[in-house]
Amino acid sequence: MKNQENISIHLSRVCMKTESKQKIDQEVRNSRDSMIEHLWHGRIIDYRILSCIVTQQDALQPLIKNREQMGHFVTNKPEAKLITGQVEVAQVLAPTTDENIDEESDVNMEDDQSALYQPPLNQVWDTKLRKVMQSSGLYQKHPLDCDLLAGFGKYLRDDNKIPNFKQEVANVSRFLFYMDSNKPSLDFVNNLEKSRSFFTKLADIGQKKQTIANYMKNLKRFIRYNITTTSLIQTDRAVFEQCKHFLLCLNELQKSMSKQVSQETTGKRYIQMVSVAKTPKECWEILRVAKNEFLCIIGKAMNEESLLETEQLHVLYYLESLLMLKHLQRAGVIKHLTLSEWLSRSACKLPDGENWTVVGVKKHETATQQVATILLDEEEHAWFDVYYRHVRPAFLKNSDDMQEDERFFISTTGKPIYNPSNDLQRFHAKYNLPNITSQVARKVFETNTKASFTDQEMSLVADYLAHTTATTKKHYRLKTTVNACMEMKLISKVAMSIESDSETAGPSCASTRRKGALSSSKKLDEAQTLKLFYEHFPVTIDGQSIKTKDRRLIAGTYERYCYDKWRSQQEKMRRDYVIAHFPRRQPTASQVERYIERQNWEKNKVKVENVLCYWQPSINTDTPKDNKAIKKLVKSQKWKGLYIATDPDKGKKVMTTRPFAKGEVVCDYHGLPLSGKQGKELLEATDNDEMGFLYFYKESSGKTYCIDAKTVPCPCHPEMDTIGRRINHSRKRSNIKGQLQQLEEDGHVWNIILFIALRDIQVQQELLFDYGLSRKSFVGEGEDLEWLDN
Ligand SMILES: C[S@@+](CC[C@H](N)C(=O)[O-])C[C@H]1O[C@@H](n2cnc3c(N)ncnc32)[C@H](O)[C@@H]1O
């Protein structure tokens, strides 16, 4: 543009210095016109021409994206999905098994996140491919509930724990339909020729080799199921032998196919690598552009504001992307990170005073046997905590299954995320960015590491990338926490050293944080200060008011903001506490007033009208006699949403990992059922500090009974520490209450004590119930039993 502006000067001084002003002006006009012409037409590229030059769909797509980013217009493009090579696989995709989840598995139609951020044209493409499949006679299938297929489904689900077994059954059913449209049978083993034609037809209609290989894998498993788990060997020996022979033939066919598959995959990856991303910074582009929105959502959540589902999903996708692109973790690691691994994370302080959190992931089902390690700096840790406390619980609520899954990352439906690579792809699509897979990111960082690091530094990075055992052994290293922190710092250094502009750009890292990336959002500052404030001044029912100077020390300029929040939290807590005192019948105003007065709360007293307004009967009186889910949980003792943690003062305690609504059953008090008399005898022989393990209750007849949770392990759960027995006592802060219920099975009725939530319980809170004892009634004078009175 500068040349354009100066062109008349340039012409009059250099190229046309002997010419008239008119001629020079004319030349300038010509030049402007030609520039405009170029802007209009030079930037327009016809898709048909491009596709003649670049015939590989996989290469064409990134090229088009790249041109469009450079400001070119690509005309005559077919509908978006038709040129997306990857999506092709999804249509009749046999399930990708978990075996290779670390690799960038293709988009899968079983993925349940599809409702949000889904590229809009999937439907069109689905229908088109379905039509091709249909017209080739490859799409129809037999009903999946026929004996042959139902048994196979059960085998996959129960014996092999395959999550998307239905798709696998559907694929086999399509094959069986092709072989014999009248009925599903094993007769196909006699017809090798026709069987082979099924696979060649798939190839003819343009299915990827990977898809065809998946079909073969499914079929092999189906045959194996028939050989090993059914009575085929007795009922039809001949077919049994033919099945074995068929399996051998299929193996041969698969071998030749797998060679082609790996060529196809390598080709695809190579193209993606060379055409999409070249620098670490490009790999982080999505994290940079999505960061502002992400921080706003995090700030909102920290302020206890409720989030929209799209916002919750944004948090999930951002964190998944962060782990794959910045932390260079494989998709399998993200998928398999468990809740207990998150809860067992450990803190690490570096010699320079920085605090990091280390999360180890044992099972990630990748080729390598290394434990994967994720290192989070303080800011990232806060983000993950927000996901854990606010987003995950919201997703769990959408699940109709009472059994909470133990995976850390779950989808909007409350089920484990299906394929992190899909989520990464959707996240890129949302921001119109070319997709960068975790594998590409790992390769890019590796390459850059080689270029700029010493051998020792390189070996640290190899360690962080959880390379195969052999590769790691080459570096003679064992994983240690401090090493891991250093590794993560080095990875940040790679990106920073390439281009160092990232004050607000890019994901969090130690160096950006020091420069004050946090201050990019006032909301976030407030929220983080509030968190700190709560850590220093935990909100408790009896907590005294906090002096201004102490508040200032912790919260600085946010002192008022934090204290207002603190007071309102305490008021809510006190309100619920008073409400819990009147569980069944609505109290009168004067009853409430008297009760509040008895508490000796000097300031921040709860208002009587508030209590009356929020009051409702707190106990769920439904009888669970026939409640199957409760029955199952009482029997299995696999209560969900809880875990046992260690407390410095109380020994063990029970904490929540999901919210419980007021009135909800939380767990039961499990132990040996004793008569009242037996219970008393046991009590006499029990030390004071173990008396809390005996739970006495009365039936409506007035008869006393006892549950002995002291004698462990109980014979019905010999390898288990049942959860109810680890719940501690609190008179004032109790949030659950034991309720006698009866369960019935096969005419046999037995008593159980169910713990019911007295109010809404949030994530990461301790479960407490009132043991109904005081120091005095416990005969505990002289003992260290003050806790009983609190
Ligand atoms: C049912 S167990 C609770 C789990 C127990 N903390 C543990 O480590 O197994 C009861 C025992 O826990 C301890 N306990 C319960 N509530 C407590 C509290 N608020 N403070 C201190 N210790 C408590 C007492 O020793 C009591 O006998």
CSV table of C-alpha atoms in Angstrom, one decimal, residues 133-448:
chain,number,residue,atom,x,y,z
A,133,MET,CA,-24.3,-47.6,1.4
A,134,GLN,CA,-27.9,-48.4,0.8
A,135,SER,CA,-27.7,-48.5,-2.9
A,136,SER,CA,-24.8,-50.9,-2.7
A,137,GLY,CA,-26.8,-53.1,-0.4
A,138,LEU,CA,-24.4,-52.5,2.5
A,139,TYR,CA,-26.4,-50.5,4.9
A,140,GLN,CA,-29.3,-52.6,6.0
A,141,LYS,CA,-29.0,-54.8,9.0
A,142,HIS,CA,-30.8,-57.5,10.9
A,143,PRO,CA,-32.5,-56.5,14.2
A,144,LEU,CA,-29.9,-56.3,16.9
A,145,ASP,CA,-32.0,-58.2,19.4
A,146,CYS,CA,-32.1,-61.5,17.5
A,147,ASP,CA,-30.5,-64.3,19.5
A,148,LEU,CA,-27.2,-64.4,17.6
A,149,LEU,CA,-26.5,-60.7,17.8
A,150,ALA,CA,-28.0,-60.1,21.3
A,151,GLY,CA,-25.6,-62.7,22.7
A,152,PHE,CA,-22.7,-61.1,20.9
A,153,GLY,CA,-23.7,-57.7,22.3
A,154,LYS,CA,-23.8,-59.1,25.8
A,155,TYR,CA,-20.4,-60.7,25.3
A,156,LEU,CA,-18.9,-57.4,24.2
A,157,ARG,CA,-20.5,-55.4,26.9
A,158,ASP,CA,-20.1,-57.7,29.9
A,159,ASP,CA,-17.0,-59.8,29.1
A,160,ASN,CA,-15.0,-57.3,27.1
A,161,LYS,CA,-16.3,-54.1,28.6
A,162,ILE,CA,-16.6,-52.4,25.2
A,163,PRO,CA,-18.4,-49.1,25.8
A,164,ASN,CA,-19.8,-48.6,22.3
A,165,PHE,CA,-20.5,-52.2,21.7
A,166,LYS,CA,-23.8,-51.4,19.9
A,167,GLN,CA,-21.9,-50.0,16.9
A,168,GLU,CA,-19.8,-53.1,16.7
A,169,VAL,CA,-22.9,-55.3,16.8
A,170,ALA,CA,-24.5,-53.1,14.1
A,171,ASN,CA,-21.5,-53.5,11.8
A,172,VAL,CA,-21.6,-57.3,12.1
A,173,SER,CA,-25.3,-57.2,11.6
A,174,ARG,CA,-24.8,-55.3,8.3
A,175,PHE,CA,-22.3,-57.9,7.2
A,176,LEU,CA,-24.7,-60.7,8.1
A,177,PHE,CA,-27.5,-58.9,6.2
A,178,TYR,CA,-25.4,-58.6,3.2
A,179,MET,CA,-24.6,-62.3,3.3
A,180,ASP,CA,-28.2,-63.4,3.9
A,181,SER,CA,-31.0,-60.9,4.0
A,182,ASN,CA,-33.5,-63.4,5.2
A,183,LYS,CA,-32.0,-64.3,8.6
A,184,PRO,CA,-28.8,-63.7,10.5
A,185,SER,CA,-26.8,-66.9,10.6
A,186,LEU,CA,-23.3,-68.4,10.6
A,187,ASP,CA,-23.8,-69.8,7.1
A,188,PHE,CA,-21.5,-67.1,5.8
A,189,VAL,CA,-18.5,-69.1,6.9
A,190,ASN,CA,-19.1,-71.4,3.9
A,191,ASN,CA,-19.0,-68.5,1.5
A,192,LEU,CA,-15.6,-66.9,1.5
A,193,GLU,CA,-16.0,-65.4,-1.9
A,194,LYS,CA,-19.1,-63.4,-1.0
A,195,SER,CA,-17.7,-62.4,2.3
A,196,ARG,CA,-14.6,-61.0,0.6
A,197,SER,CA,-16.9,-59.1,-1.8
A,198,PHE,CA,-18.4,-57.3,1.2
A,199,PHE,CA,-15.1,-55.7,1.9
A,200,THR,CA,-14.2,-54.9,-1.7
A,201,LYS,CA,-17.6,-53.3,-2.0
A,202,LEU,CA,-16.9,-51.1,1.0
A,203,ALA,CA,-13.6,-50.1,-0.7
A,204,ASP,CA,-15.4,-49.4,-4.0
A,205,ILE,CA,-17.8,-46.9,-2.5
A,206,GLY,CA,-14.8,-45.1,-1.1
A,207,GLN,CA,-14.6,-46.3,2.5
A,208,LYS,CA,-11.3,-45.8,4.2
A,209,LYS,CA,-9.0,-48.7,4.7
A,210,GLN,CA,-9.2,-48.1,8.4
A,211,THR,CA,-13.0,-48.4,8.3
A,212,ILE,CA,-12.8,-51.7,6.4
A,213,ALA,CA,-10.2,-53.0,8.8
A,214,ASN,CA,-12.5,-52.1,11.7
A,215,TYR,CA,-15.3,-54.1,10.0
A,216,MET,CA,-12.9,-57.1,9.8
A,217,LYS,CA,-11.9,-56.7,13.4
A,218,ASN,CA,-15.6,-56.7,14.5
A,219,LEU,CA,-16.3,-59.8,12.4
A,220,LYS,CA,-13.3,-61.6,13.8
A,221,ARG,CA,-14.5,-60.9,17.3
A,222,PHE,CA,-18.0,-62.2,16.4
A,223,ILE,CA,-16.6,-65.5,15.2
A,224,ARG,CA,-14.4,-65.8,18.2
A,225,TYR,CA,-17.4,-65.2,20.4
A,226,ASN,CA,-19.2,-68.1,18.6
A,227,ILE,CA,-16.2,-70.4,18.9
A,228,THR,CA,-15.4,-69.7,22.5
A,229,THR,CA,-18.6,-68.8,24.4
A,230,THR,CA,-21.4,-70.5,22.7
A,231,SER,CA,-22.2,-74.3,22.6
A,232,LEU,CA,-21.4,-74.4,18.8
A,233,ILE,CA,-18.8,-77.0,19.3
A,234,GLN,CA,-21.4,-79.4,20.5
A,235,THR,CA,-24.4,-78.3,18.4
A,236,ASP,CA,-22.7,-78.1,15.1
A,237,ARG,CA,-19.1,-79.4,14.9
A,238,ALA,CA,-18.8,-78.8,11.2
A,239,VAL,CA,-19.8,-75.1,11.4
A,240,PHE,CA,-17.4,-74.8,14.4
A,241,GLU,CA,-14.5,-76.0,12.2
A,242,GLN,CA,-15.5,-73.8,9.3
A,243,CYS,CA,-15.6,-70.8,11.7
A,244,LYS,CA,-12.0,-71.5,12.7
A,245,HIS,CA,-11.0,-71.8,9.0
A,246,PHE,CA,-12.8,-68.6,8.2
A,247,LEU,CA,-11.0,-66.8,11.0
A,248,LEU,CA,-7.6,-67.8,9.5
A,249,CYS,CA,-8.6,-66.5,6.1
A,250,LEU,CA,-9.8,-63.2,7.6
A,251,ASN,CA,-6.5,-62.9,9.4
A,252,GLU,CA,-4.7,-63.1,6.1
A,253,LEU,CA,-7.0,-60.5,4.5
A,254,GLN,CA,-6.6,-58.2,7.5
A,255,LYS,CA,-2.8,-58.5,7.3
A,256,SER,CA,-2.6,-57.1,3.8
A,257,MET,CA,-5.2,-54.5,4.8
A,258,SER,CA,-3.3,-53.3,7.9
A,259,LYS,CA,-0.2,-52.5,5.8
A,260,GLN,CA,-2.3,-50.3,3.6
A,261,VAL,CA,-4.0,-48.7,6.7
A,262,SER,CA,-0.7,-47.7,8.2
A,263,GLN,CA,0.4,-46.2,4.9
A,264,GLU,CA,-2.9,-44.3,4.7
A,265,THR,CA,-2.5,-43.1,8.3
A,266,THR,CA,1.1,-42.1,8.0
A,267,GLY,CA,0.3,-40.3,4.8
A,268,LYS,CA,-2.6,-38.5,6.5
A,269,ARG,CA,-0.5,-37.5,9.4
A,270,TYR,CA,2.4,-36.4,7.3
A,271,ILE,CA,0.2,-34.2,5.3
A,272,GLN,CA,-1.4,-32.7,8.4
A,273,MET,CA,2.0,-32.1,9.9
A,274,VAL,CA,3.5,-30.3,7.0
A,275,SER,CA,0.5,-28.4,5.9
A,276,VAL,CA,-1.0,-27.3,9.2
A,277,ALA,CA,1.3,-26.5,12.0
A,278,LYS,CA,4.9,-25.6,12.1
A,279,THR,CA,5.6,-23.8,15.3
A,280,PRO,CA,4.6,-24.4,18.9
A,281,LYS,CA,2.9,-21.1,18.9
A,282,GLU,CA,0.6,-22.2,16.0
A,283,CYS,CA,-0.2,-25.3,18.0
A,284,TRP,CA,-1.4,-23.0,20.9
A,285,GLU,CA,-3.4,-20.7,18.7
A,286,ILE,CA,-6.7,-22.2,19.8
A,287,LEU,CA,-5.7,-21.7,23.4
A,288,ARG,CA,-4.9,-18.1,22.7
A,289,VAL,CA,-8.1,-17.2,20.9
A,290,ALA,CA,-10.4,-19.1,23.2
A,291,LYS,CA,-8.7,-17.8,26.4
A,292,ASN,CA,-10.6,-14.6,27.0
A,293,GLU,CA,-14.0,-16.3,26.8
A,294,PHE,CA,-12.6,-19.1,29.0
A,295,LEU,CA,-11.3,-16.7,31.6
A,296,CYS,CA,-14.7,-14.9,31.8
A,297,ILE,CA,-16.5,-18.2,32.4
A,298,ILE,CA,-13.9,-19.2,35.0
A,299,GLY,CA,-14.5,-15.9,36.7
A,300,LYS,CA,-18.2,-16.4,36.6
A,301,ALA,CA,-17.9,-19.8,38.1
A,302,MET,CA,-15.6,-18.6,40.9
A,303,ASN,CA,-18.2,-16.0,41.7
A,304,GLU,CA,-20.6,-18.8,42.2
A,305,GLU,CA,-22.7,-17.6,39.2
A,306,SER,CA,-24.4,-20.4,37.3
A,307,LEU,CA,-23.0,-21.4,33.9
A,308,LEU,CA,-24.8,-22.1,30.7
A,309,GLU,CA,-24.3,-25.5,29.2
A,310,THR,CA,-22.3,-24.0,26.3
A,311,GLU,CA,-20.1,-22.3,28.9
A,312,GLN,CA,-19.6,-25.5,30.8
A,313,LEU,CA,-18.6,-27.2,27.6
A,314,HIS,CA,-16.2,-24.4,26.7
A,315,VAL,CA,-14.4,-25.1,30.0
A,316,LEU,CA,-14.3,-28.8,29.3
A,317,TYR,CA,-13.0,-28.3,25.8
A,318,TYR,CA,-10.4,-25.7,26.8
A,319,LEU,CA,-9.0,-27.9,29.5
A,320,GLU,CA,-8.9,-30.9,27.2
A,321,SER,CA,-7.1,-28.8,24.6
A,322,LEU,CA,-4.8,-27.4,27.2
A,323,LEU,CA,-3.7,-30.9,28.2
A,324,MET,CA,-3.3,-32.1,24.6
A,325,LEU,CA,-1.7,-29.0,23.1
A,326,LYS,CA,0.3,-27.4,25.9
A,327,HIS,CA,0.9,-30.3,28.2
A,328,LEU,CA,1.3,-32.5,25.1
A,329,GLN,CA,-0.7,-35.4,26.6
A,330,ARG,CA,-2.1,-38.1,24.5
A,331,ALA,CA,-5.9,-38.3,24.0
A,332,GLY,CA,-5.9,-41.5,26.0
A,333,VAL,CA,-4.4,-39.8,29.0
A,334,ILE,CA,-7.2,-37.3,29.0
A,335,LYS,CA,-9.8,-39.9,28.5
A,336,HIS,CA,-8.6,-42.2,31.3
A,337,LEU,CA,-7.7,-39.7,34.0
A,338,THR,CA,-9.8,-40.9,36.9
A,339,LEU,CA,-11.4,-38.9,39.7
A,340,SER,CA,-9.3,-40.6,42.3
A,341,GLU,CA,-6.1,-39.7,40.4
A,342,TRP,CA,-7.3,-36.1,40.5
A,343,LEU,CA,-8.0,-36.4,44.2
A,344,SER,CA,-4.6,-37.9,44.9
A,345,ARG,CA,-2.8,-35.1,43.1
A,346,SER,CA,0.2,-33.8,45.0
A,347,ALA,CA,1.7,-30.4,45.6
A,348,CYS,CA,5.2,-29.7,44.6
A,349,LYS,CA,7.3,-26.7,45.6
A,350,LEU,CA,10.2,-25.9,43.4
A,351,PRO,CA,13.4,-24.5,44.9
A,352,ASP,CA,12.5,-21.1,43.4
A,353,GLY,CA,9.3,-21.1,45.4
A,354,GLU,CA,6.9,-21.9,42.6
A,355,ASN,CA,4.0,-24.1,43.5
A,356,TRP,CA,2.9,-26.9,41.1
A,357,THR,CA,0.4,-29.7,41.2
A,358,VAL,CA,1.3,-33.1,40.0
A,359,VAL,CA,-1.4,-35.5,38.7
A,360,GLY,CA,-0.4,-39.0,37.7
A,361,VAL,CA,-2.4,-41.0,35.2
A,362,LYS,CA,-1.7,-44.7,35.5
A,363,LYS,CA,-3.9,-46.2,32.9
A,364,HIS,CA,-3.9,-44.5,29.6
A,365,GLU,CA,-4.0,-47.5,27.3
A,366,THR,CA,-1.3,-46.3,25.0
A,367,ALA,CA,1.6,-48.3,23.8
A,368,THR,CA,3.9,-46.9,26.5
A,369,GLN,CA,3.9,-48.2,30.0
A,370,GLN,CA,5.0,-45.0,31.6
A,371,VAL,CA,2.8,-43.3,34.1
A,372,ALA,CA,1.7,-40.1,32.5
A,373,THR,CA,2.3,-37.0,34.6
A,374,ILE,CA,0.4,-33.8,34.3
A,375,LEU,CA,1.9,-30.7,35.8
A,376,LEU,CA,-0.3,-27.8,36.6
A,377,ASP,CA,0.9,-24.4,37.7
A,378,GLU,CA,-1.2,-22.5,40.3
A,379,GLU,CA,-3.4,-20.8,37.8
A,380,GLU,CA,-4.1,-23.9,35.8
A,381,HIS,CA,-4.8,-25.8,39.0
A,382,ALA,CA,-7.5,-23.2,39.9
A,383,TRP,CA,-9.0,-23.8,36.4
A,384,PHE,CA,-9.2,-27.5,36.9
A,385,ASP,CA,-10.6,-27.0,40.3
A,386,VAL,CA,-13.4,-24.9,38.8
A,387,TYR,CA,-14.1,-27.7,36.3
A,388,TYR,CA,-14.2,-30.2,39.2
A,389,ARG,CA,-16.4,-28.2,41.5
A,390,HIS,CA,-18.7,-26.5,39.1
A,391,VAL,CA,-18.7,-28.1,35.6
A,392,ARG,CA,-18.4,-31.8,36.3
A,393,PRO,CA,-21.2,-31.8,38.9
A,394,ALA,CA,-23.5,-30.0,36.5
A,395,PHE,CA,-22.8,-32.7,33.8
A,396,LEU,CA,-23.4,-35.4,36.4
A,397,LYS,CA,-26.9,-34.0,37.0
A,398,ASN,CA,-27.7,-34.8,33.4
A,399,SER,CA,-27.0,-38.4,33.9
A,400,ASP,CA,-30.0,-40.6,34.6
A,401,ASP,CA,-27.6,-43.2,35.9
A,402,MET,CA,-27.2,-43.1,39.7
A,403,GLN,CA,-23.8,-44.6,39.3
A,404,GLU,CA,-21.3,-41.8,38.9
A,405,ASP,CA,-18.5,-42.6,36.6
A,406,GLU,CA,-15.1,-42.5,38.1
A,407,ARG,CA,-13.5,-40.7,35.2
A,408,PHE,CA,-12.5,-37.1,35.7
A,409,PHE,CA,-13.5,-35.7,32.4
A,410,ILE,CA,-17.1,-36.4,31.6
A,411,SER,CA,-19.4,-35.2,28.9
A,412,THR,CA,-22.6,-33.2,29.1
A,413,THR,CA,-24.6,-36.4,29.5
A,414,GLY,CA,-22.6,-37.3,32.6
A,415,LYS,CA,-20.9,-40.2,30.8
A,416,PRO,CA,-17.1,-40.4,30.3
A,417,ILE,CA,-15.9,-38.3,27.4
A,418,TYR,CA,-15.7,-40.5,24.4
A,419,ASN,CA,-13.0,-39.1,22.3
A,420,PRO,CA,-10.9,-36.1,23.3
A,421,SER,CA,-9.6,-35.8,19.8
A,422,ASN,CA,-13.1,-35.1,18.6
A,423,ASP,CA,-13.5,-32.4,21.2
A,424,LEU,CA,-10.3,-30.8,20.1
A,425,GLN,CA,-11.4,-30.8,16.6
A,426,ARG,CA,-14.8,-29.2,17.5
A,427,PHE,CA,-13.1,-26.6,19.5
A,428,HIS,CA,-10.9,-25.6,16.6
A,429,ALA,CA,-13.9,-25.6,14.3
A,430,LYS,CA,-15.7,-23.3,16.7
A,431,TYR,CA,-13.0,-20.7,16.1
A,432,ASN,CA,-12.6,-21.5,12.4
A,433,LEU,CA,-9.0,-22.7,13.0
A,434,PRO,CA,-7.4,-25.7,11.3
A,435,ASN,CA,-7.4,-28.6,13.6
A,436,ILE,CA,-4.1,-29.4,15.4
A,437,THR,CA,-4.1,-32.8,16.9
A,438,SER,CA,-2.2,-33.8,20.1
A,439,GLN,CA,0.1,-35.9,17.9
A,440,VAL,CA,1.0,-33.0,15.7
A,441,ALA,CA,1.6,-30.8,18.8
A,442,ARG,CA,3.9,-33.5,20.3
A,443,LYS,CA,5.8,-33.8,17.1
A,444,VAL,CA,6.2,-30.0,16.7
A,445,PHE,CA,7.5,-29.6,20.3
A,446,GLU,CA,9.8,-32.6,19.9
A,447,THR,CA,11.3,-31.1,16.8
A,448,ASN,CA,11.7,-27.7,18.3
